[in-house]
Coordinates of N, CA and C in Angstrom, one line a residue:
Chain S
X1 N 0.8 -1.2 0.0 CA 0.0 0.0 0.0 C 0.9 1.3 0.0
X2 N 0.3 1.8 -0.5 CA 1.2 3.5 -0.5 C 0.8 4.2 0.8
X3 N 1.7 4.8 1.0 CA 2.0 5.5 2.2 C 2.5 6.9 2.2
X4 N 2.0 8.0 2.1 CA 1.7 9.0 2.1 C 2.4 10.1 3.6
X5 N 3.8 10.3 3.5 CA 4.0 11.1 4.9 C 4.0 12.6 4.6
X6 N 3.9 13.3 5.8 CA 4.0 15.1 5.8 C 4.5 14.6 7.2
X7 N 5.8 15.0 6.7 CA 6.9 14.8 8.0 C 6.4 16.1 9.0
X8 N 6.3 16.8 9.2 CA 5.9 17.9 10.0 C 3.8 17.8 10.3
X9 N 4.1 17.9 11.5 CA 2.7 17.9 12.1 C 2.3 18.9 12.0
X10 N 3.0 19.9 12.4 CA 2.7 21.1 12.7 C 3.9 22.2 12.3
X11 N 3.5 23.5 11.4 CA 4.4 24.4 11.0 C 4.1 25.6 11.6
X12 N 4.6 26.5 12.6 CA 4.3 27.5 12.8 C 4.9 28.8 11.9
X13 N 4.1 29.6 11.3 CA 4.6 31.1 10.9 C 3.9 32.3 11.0
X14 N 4.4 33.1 10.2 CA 4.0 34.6 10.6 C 3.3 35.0 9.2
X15 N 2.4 35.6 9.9 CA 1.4 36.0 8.4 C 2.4 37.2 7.3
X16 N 2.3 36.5 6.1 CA 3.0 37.1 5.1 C 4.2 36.3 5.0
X17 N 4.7 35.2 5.9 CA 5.6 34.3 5.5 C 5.4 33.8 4.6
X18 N 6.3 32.8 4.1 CA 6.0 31.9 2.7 C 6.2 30.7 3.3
X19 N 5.4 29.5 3.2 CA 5.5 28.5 3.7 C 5.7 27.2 2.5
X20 N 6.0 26.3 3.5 CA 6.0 24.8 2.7 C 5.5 23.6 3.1
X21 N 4.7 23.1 2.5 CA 4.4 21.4 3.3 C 5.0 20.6 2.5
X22 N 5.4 19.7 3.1 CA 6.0 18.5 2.3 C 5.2 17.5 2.4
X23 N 5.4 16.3 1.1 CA 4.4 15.1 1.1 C 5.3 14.0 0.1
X24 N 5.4 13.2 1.2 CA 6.2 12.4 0.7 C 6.0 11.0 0.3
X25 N 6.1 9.9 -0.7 CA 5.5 8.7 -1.1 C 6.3 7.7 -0.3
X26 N 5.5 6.7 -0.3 CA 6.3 5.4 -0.2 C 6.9 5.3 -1.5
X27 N 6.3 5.4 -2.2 CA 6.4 4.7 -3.9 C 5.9 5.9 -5.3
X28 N 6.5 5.9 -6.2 CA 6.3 6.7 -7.5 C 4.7 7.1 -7.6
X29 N 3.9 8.0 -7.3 CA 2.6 8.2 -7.9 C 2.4 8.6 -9.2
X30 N 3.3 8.4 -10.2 CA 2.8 8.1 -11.7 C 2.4 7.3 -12.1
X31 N 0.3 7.4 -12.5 CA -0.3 6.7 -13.1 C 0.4 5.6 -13.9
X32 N -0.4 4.7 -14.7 CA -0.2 3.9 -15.9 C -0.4 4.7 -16.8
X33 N -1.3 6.0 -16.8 CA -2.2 6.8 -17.6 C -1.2 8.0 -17.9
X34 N 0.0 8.2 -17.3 CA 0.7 9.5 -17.3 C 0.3 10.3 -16.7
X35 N -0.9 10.2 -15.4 CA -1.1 11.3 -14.9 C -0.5 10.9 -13.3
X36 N -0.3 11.9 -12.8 CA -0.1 11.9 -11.0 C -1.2 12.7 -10.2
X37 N -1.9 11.8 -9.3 CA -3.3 12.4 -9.6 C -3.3 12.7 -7.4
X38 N -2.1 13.5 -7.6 CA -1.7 13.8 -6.4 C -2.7 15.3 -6.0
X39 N -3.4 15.4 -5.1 CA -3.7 16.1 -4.5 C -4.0 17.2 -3.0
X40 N -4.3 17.9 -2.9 CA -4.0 19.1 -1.4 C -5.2 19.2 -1.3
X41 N -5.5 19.4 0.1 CA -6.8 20.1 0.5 C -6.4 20.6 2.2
X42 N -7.5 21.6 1.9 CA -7.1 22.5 3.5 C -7.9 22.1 4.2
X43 N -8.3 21.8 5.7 CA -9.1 21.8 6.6 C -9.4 23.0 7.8
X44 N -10.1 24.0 7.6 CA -10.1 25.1 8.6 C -10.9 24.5 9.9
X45 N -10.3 24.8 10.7 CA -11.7 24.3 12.3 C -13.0 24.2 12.0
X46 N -13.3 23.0 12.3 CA -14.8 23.6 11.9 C -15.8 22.7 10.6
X47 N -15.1 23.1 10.1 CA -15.1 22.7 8.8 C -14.9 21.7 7.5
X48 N -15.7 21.1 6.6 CA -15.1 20.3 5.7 C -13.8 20.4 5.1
X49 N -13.1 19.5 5.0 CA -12.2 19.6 4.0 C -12.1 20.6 2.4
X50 N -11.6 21.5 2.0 CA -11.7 21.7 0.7 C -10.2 21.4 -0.4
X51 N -10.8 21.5 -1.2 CA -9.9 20.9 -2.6 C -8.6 22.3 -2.5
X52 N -7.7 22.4 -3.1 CA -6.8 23.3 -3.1 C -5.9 23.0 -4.6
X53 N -5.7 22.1 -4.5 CA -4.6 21.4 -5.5 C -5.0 20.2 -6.2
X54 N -5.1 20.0 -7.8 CA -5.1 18.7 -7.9 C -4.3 18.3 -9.4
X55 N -4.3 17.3 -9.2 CA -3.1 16.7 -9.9 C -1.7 17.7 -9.9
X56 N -1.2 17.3 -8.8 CA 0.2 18.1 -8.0 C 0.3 19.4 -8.4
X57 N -0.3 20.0 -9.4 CA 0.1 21.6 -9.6 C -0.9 22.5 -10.2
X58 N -2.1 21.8 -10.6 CA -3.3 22.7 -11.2 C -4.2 23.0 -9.6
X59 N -4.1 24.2 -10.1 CA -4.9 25.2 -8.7 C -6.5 24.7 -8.9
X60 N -7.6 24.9 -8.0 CA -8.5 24.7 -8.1 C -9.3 26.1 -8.8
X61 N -10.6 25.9 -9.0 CA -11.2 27.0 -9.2 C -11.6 28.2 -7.8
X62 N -11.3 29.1 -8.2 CA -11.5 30.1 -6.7 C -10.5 30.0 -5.6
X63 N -9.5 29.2 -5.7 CA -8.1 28.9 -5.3 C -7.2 30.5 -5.2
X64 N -6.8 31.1 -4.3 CA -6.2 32.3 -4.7 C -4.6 32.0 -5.0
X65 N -3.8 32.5 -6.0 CA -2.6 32.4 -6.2 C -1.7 32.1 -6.0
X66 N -1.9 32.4 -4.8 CA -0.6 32.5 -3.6 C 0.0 30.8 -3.2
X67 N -1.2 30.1 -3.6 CA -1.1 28.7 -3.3 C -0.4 28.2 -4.7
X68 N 0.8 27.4 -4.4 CA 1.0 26.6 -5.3 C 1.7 25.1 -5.2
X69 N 1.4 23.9 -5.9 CA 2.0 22.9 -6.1 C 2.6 22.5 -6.8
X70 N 4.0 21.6 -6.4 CA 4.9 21.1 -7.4 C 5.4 20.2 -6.7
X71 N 6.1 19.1 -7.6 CA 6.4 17.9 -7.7 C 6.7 16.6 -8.5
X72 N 7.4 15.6 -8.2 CA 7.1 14.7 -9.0 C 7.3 13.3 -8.4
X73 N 7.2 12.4 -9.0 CA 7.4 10.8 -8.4 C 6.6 10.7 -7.1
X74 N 7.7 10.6 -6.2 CA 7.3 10.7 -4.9 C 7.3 11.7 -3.6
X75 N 7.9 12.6 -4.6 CA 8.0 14.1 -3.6 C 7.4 15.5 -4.0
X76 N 6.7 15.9 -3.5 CA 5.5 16.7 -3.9 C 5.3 18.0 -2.7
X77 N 5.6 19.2 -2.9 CA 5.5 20.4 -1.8 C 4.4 21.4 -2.4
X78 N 3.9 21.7 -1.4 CA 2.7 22.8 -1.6 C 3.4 24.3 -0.6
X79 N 3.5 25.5 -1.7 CA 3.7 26.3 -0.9 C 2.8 27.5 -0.9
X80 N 2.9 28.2 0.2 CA 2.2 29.7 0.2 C 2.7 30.5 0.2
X81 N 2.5 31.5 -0.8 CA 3.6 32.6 -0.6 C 3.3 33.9 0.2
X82 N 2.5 34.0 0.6 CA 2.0 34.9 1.5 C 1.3 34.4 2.0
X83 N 1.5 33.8 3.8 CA 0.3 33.4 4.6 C -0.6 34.4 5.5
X84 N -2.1 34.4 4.5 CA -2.9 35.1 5.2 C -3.8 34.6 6.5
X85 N -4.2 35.2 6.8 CA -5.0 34.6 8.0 C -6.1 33.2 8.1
X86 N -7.2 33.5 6.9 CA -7.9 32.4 6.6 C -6.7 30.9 5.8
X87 N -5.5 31.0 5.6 CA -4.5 30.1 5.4 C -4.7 29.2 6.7
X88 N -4.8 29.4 7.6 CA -4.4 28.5 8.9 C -5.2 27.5 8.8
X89 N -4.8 26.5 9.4 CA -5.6 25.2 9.5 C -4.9 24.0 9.0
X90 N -5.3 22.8 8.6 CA -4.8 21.2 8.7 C -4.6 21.0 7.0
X91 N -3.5 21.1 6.5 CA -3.3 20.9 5.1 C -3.2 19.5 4.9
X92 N -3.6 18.5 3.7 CA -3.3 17.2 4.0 C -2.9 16.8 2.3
X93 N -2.3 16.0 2.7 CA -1.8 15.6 0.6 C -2.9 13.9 0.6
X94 N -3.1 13.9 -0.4 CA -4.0 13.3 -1.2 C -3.7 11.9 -2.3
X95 N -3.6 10.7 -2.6 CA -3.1 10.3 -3.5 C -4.4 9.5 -4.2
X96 N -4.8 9.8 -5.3 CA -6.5 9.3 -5.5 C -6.6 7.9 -6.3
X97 N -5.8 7.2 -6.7 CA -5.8 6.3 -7.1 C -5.5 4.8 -6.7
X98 N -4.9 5.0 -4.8 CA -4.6 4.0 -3.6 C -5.5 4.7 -2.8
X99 N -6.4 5.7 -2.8 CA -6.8 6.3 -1.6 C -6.1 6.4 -0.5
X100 N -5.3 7.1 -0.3 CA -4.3 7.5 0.7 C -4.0 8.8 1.1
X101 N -4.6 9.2 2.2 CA -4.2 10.3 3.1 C -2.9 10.9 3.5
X102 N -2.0 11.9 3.4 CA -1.0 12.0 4.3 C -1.7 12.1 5.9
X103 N -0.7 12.4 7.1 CA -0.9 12.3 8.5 C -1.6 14.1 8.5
X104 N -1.5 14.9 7.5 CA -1.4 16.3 7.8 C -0.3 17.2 8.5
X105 N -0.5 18.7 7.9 CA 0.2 19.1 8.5 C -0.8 20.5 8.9
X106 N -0.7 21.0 10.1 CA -0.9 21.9 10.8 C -0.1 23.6 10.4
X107 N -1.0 24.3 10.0 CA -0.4 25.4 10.0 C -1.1 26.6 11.0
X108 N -0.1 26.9 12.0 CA -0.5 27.8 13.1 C 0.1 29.3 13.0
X109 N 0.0 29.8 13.8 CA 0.8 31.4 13.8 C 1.5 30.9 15.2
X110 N 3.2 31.6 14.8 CA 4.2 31.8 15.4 C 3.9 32.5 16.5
Chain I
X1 N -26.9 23.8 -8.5 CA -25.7 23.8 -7.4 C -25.5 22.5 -6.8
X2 N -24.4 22.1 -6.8 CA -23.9 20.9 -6.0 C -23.8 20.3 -4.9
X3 N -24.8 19.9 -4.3 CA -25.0 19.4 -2.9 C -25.0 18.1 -2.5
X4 N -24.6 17.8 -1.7 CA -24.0 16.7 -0.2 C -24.5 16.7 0.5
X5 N -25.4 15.7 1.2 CA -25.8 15.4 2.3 C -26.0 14.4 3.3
X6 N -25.2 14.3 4.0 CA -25.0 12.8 4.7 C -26.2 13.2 5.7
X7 N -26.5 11.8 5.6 CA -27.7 11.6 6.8 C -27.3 10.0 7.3
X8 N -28.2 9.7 9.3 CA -27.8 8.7 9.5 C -27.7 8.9 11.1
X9 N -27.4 7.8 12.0 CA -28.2 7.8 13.2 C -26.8 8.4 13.7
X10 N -26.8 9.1 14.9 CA -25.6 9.6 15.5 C -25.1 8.8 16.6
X11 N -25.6 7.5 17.0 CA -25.9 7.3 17.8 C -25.6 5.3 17.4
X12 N -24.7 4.5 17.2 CA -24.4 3.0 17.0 C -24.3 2.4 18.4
X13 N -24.3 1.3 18.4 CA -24.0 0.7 20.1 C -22.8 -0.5 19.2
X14 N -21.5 -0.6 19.9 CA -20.9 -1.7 19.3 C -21.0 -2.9 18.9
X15 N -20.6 -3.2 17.9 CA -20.9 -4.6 17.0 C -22.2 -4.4 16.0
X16 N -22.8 -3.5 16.0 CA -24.2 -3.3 15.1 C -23.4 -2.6 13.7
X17 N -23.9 -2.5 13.2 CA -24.0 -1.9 11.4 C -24.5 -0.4 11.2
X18 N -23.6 0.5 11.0 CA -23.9 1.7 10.5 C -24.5 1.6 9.2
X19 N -25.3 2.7 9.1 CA -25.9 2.7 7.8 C -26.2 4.6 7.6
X20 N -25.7 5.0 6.5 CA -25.6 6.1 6.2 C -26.1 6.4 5.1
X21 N -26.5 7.7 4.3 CA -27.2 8.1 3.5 C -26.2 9.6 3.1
X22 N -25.7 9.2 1.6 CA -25.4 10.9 0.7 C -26.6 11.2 0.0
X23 N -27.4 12.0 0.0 CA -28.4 12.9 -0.6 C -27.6 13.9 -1.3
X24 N -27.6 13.8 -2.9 CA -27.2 14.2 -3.5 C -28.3 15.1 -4.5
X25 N -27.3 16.3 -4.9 CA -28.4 17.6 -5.8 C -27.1 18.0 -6.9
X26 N -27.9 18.8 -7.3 CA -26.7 19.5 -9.1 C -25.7 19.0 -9.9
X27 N -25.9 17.2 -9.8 CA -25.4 17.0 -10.7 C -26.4 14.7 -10.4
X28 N -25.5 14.1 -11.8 CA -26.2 13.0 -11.5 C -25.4 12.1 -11.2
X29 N -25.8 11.1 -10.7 CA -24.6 10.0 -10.1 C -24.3 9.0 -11.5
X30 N -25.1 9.0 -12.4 CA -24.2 8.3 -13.7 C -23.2 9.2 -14.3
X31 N -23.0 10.4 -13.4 CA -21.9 10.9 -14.5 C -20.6 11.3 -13.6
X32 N -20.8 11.2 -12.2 CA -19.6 11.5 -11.3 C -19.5 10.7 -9.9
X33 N -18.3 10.3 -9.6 CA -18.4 9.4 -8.9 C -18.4 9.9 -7.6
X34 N -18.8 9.1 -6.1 CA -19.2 9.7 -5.4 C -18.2 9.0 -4.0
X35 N -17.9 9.4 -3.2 CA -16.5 8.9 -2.2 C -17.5 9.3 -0.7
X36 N -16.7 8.1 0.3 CA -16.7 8.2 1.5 C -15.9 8.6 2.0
X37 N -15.5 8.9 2.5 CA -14.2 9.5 3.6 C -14.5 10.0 5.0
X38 N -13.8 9.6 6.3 CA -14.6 9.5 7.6 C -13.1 10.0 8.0
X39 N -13.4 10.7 8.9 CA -12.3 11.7 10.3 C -12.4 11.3 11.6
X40 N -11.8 10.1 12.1 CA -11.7 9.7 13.6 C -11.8 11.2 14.3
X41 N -12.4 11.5 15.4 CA -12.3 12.8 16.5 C -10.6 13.1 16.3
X42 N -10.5 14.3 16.2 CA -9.7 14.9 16.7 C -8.2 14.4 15.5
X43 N -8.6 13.2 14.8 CA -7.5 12.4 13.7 C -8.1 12.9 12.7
X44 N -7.0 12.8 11.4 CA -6.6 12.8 10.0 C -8.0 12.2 9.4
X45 N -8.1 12.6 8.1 CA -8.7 11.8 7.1 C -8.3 10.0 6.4
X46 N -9.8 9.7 6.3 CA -9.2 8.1 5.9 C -10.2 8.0 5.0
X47 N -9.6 7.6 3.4 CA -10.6 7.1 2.7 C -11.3 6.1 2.5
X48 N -12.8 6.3 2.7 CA -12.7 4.9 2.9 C -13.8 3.9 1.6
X49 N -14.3 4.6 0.8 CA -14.6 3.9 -1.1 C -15.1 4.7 -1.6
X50 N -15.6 4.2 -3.0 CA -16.0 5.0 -4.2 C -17.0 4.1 -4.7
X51 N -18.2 5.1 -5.1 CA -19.4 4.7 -5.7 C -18.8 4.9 -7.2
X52 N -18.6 4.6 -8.5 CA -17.8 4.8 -9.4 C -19.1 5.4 -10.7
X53 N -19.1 6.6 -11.1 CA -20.6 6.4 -11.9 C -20.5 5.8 -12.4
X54 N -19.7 4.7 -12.9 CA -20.9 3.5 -13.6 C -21.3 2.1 -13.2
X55 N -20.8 2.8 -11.5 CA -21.6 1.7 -10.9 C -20.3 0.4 -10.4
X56 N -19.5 0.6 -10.3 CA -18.5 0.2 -9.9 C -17.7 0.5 -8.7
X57 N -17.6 -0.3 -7.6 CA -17.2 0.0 -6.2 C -16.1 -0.1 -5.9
X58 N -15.3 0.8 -5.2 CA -13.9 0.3 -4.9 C -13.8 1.0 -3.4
X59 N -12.8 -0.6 -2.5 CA -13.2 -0.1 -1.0 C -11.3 0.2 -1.0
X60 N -11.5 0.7 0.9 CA -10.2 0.9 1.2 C -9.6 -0.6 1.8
X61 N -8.5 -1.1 1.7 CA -8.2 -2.7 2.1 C -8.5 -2.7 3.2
X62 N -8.3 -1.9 4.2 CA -8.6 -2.3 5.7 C -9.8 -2.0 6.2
X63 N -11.1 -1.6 5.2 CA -12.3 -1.7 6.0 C -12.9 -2.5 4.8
X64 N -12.6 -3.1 3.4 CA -13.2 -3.7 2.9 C -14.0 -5.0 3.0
X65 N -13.7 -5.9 4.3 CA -14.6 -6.9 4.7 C -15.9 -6.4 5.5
X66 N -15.8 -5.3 5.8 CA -17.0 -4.8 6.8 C -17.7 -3.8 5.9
X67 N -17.5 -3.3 5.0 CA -18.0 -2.1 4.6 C -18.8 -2.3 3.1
X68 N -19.7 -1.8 2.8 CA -20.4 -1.8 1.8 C -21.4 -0.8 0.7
X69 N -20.7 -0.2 0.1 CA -21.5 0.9 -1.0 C -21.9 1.1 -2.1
X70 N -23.4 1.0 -2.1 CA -24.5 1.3 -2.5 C -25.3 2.2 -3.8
X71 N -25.9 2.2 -4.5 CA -26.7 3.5 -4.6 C -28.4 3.3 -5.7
X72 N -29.0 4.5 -5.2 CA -30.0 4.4 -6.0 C -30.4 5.8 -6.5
X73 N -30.0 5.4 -7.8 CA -30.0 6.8 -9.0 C -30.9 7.3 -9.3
X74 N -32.1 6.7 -9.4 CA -33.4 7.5 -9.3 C -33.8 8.2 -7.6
X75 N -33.0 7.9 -7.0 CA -33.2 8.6 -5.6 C -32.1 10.1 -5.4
X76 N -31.0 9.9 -5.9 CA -30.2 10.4 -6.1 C -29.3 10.4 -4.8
X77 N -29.5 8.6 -4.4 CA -29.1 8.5 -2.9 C -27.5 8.0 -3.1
X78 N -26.6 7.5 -2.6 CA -25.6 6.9 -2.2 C -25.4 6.4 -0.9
X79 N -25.5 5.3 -0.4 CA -25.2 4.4 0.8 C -24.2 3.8 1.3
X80 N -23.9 3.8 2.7 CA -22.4 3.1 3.3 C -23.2 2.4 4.1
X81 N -22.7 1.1 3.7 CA -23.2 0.2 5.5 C -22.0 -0.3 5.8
X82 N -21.9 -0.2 6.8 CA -20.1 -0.5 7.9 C -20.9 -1.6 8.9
X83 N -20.1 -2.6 9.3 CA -20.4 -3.7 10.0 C -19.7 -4.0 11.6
X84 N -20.4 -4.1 12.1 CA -19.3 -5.2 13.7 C -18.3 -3.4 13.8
X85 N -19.6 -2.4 13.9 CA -18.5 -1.1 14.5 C -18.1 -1.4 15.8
X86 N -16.7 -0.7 16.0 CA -16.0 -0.6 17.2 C -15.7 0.8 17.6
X87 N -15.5 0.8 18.7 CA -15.4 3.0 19.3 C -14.8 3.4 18.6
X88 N -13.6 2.6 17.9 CA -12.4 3.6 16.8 C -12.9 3.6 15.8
X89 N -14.3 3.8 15.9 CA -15.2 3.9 14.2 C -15.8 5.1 14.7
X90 N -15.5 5.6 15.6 CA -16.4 7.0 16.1 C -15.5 8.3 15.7
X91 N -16.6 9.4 14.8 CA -16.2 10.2 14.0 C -16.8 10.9 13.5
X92 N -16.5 11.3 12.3 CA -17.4 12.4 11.3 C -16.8 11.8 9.5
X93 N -18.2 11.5 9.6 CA -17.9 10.6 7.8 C -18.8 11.8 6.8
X94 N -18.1 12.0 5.9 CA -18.3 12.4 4.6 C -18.2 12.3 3.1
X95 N -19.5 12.5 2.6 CA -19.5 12.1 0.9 C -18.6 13.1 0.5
X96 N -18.2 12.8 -0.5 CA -17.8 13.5 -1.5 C -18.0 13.2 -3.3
X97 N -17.6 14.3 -4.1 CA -17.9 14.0 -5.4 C -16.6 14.1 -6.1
X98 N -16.4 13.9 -7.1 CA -15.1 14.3 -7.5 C -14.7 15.4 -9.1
X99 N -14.0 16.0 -9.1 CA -13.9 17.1 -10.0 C -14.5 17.0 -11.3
X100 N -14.1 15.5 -12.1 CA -14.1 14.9 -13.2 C -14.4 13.7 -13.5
X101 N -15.2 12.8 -14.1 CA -14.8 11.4 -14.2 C -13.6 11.2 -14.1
X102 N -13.4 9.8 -13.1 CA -11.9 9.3 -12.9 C -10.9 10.4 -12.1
X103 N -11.4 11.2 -11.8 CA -9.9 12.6 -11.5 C -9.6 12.5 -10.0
X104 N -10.5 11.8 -9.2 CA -9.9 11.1 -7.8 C -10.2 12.4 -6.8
X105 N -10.5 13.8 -7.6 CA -10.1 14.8 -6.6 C -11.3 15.7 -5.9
X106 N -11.5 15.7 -4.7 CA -12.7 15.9 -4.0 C -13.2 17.0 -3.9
X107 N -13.9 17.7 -5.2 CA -14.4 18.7 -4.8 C -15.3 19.3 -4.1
X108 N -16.1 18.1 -4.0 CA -17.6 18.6 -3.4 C -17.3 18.0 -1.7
X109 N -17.4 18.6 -0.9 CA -17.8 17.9 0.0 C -19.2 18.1 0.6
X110 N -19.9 16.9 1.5 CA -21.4 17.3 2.7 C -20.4 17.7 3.4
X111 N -21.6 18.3 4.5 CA -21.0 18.9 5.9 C -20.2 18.0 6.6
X112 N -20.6 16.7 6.4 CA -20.5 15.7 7.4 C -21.5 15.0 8.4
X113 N -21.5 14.1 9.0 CA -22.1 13.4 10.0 C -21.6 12.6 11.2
X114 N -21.5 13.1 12.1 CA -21.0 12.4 13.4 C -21.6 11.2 13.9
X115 N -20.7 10.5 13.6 CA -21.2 9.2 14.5 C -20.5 8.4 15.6
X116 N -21.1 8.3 16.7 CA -20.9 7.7 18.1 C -20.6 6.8 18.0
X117 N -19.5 5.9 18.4 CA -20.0 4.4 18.7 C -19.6 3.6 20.2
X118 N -20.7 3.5 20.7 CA -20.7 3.8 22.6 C -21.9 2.5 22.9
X119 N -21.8 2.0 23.9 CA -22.7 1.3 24.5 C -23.6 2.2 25.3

């Protein structure tokens, strides 16, 4: 089974930092199909999970800029380049084809 | 507009069978496929299957002897029945839809539904 880590639980910063989550594979997530069907979503308190990222670097719709993904094989980083306030909360990487969750990572203020 | 709605008892006593309901709107289940995924209190996301629109199931390995998904298209329902629950089934489960045929990626989510599992 694939196995999905975000070494960091928890990242603390300061709003207008630029951050990074990491997401890391057991194993290569390139399809048979040529696609890597790696994906991000945020969790604010409260709240459902939302989409952010999918297939490792296409932004969602209504996604603001500042978010972006890259990656390949088995290593995959989402960053923010300016963390705004509504940023905070449980980021988690995604892999849709073994259904596999990373552990999350936590983004708090410093 | 594209709506999710999990329904379902909040309330299991151990070893009984959960049974859940996605109530779905703004779009049809022959044409996008529809996912469970459930949040232990306070833990991570776990996926746990897919209604496939064409009707093809696919579970997660470690709940696929106990778990079972459903659906009826003229209802515009989708169903999970979970078996022989234990307290570490106690959580908040939600449908989801996905962006695209086949694209894996959850755009829609319900609110959710909390479920107990307590003597």
């Amino acid at each position: 089974d694939v196995v999905l880590t975000q070494t960091l639980v928890a990242q603390p910063v300061r709003l207008g930092d630029q951050a990074s989550i990491s997401c890391r594979s057991s194993q290569s997530l390139v399809h048979s199909d040529g696609h890597t069907y790696l994906e991000w979503y945020l969790q604010k308190p409260g709240q459902s999970p939302q989409l952010l990222i999918y297939e490792v670097s296409n932004r969602f719709s209504g996604v603001p800029d500042r978010f972006s993904g890259s990656g390949s094989g088995s290593d995959f980083t989402l960053k923010i380049s300016r963390v705004e306030p509504e940023d905070l909360g449980v980021y988690y990487c995604f892999e849709g084809t073994h259904g596999t969750f990373g552990g999350g990572t936590k983004l708090e203020l410093k | 507009q594209v709506q999710l709605t999990e329904s379902g008892p909040g309330l299991v006593h151990p070893s009984e069978t959960l049974s859940l309901t996605c109530t779905v709107s703004g779009f049809s289940l022959t044409g996008y496929s529809v996912y469970w995924v459930r949040q232990p209190s306070g833990k991570g996301l776990e996926w746990m299957g897919r209604m496939r629109y064409n009707g093809d199931t696919s579970y997660n390995s470690a709940l696929k002897s106990r778990l079972s998904i459903s659906r009826d298209t003229s209802k515009n329902q989708v169903f999970l029945k979970m078996n022989s629950l234990q307290t570490d089934d106690t959580g908040t489960y939600y449908c989801t839809r996905d962006l695209y045929r086949d694209s894996y990626a959850h755009v829609r989510w319900g609110q959710g539904v909390m479920v107990t599992v307590s003597s």
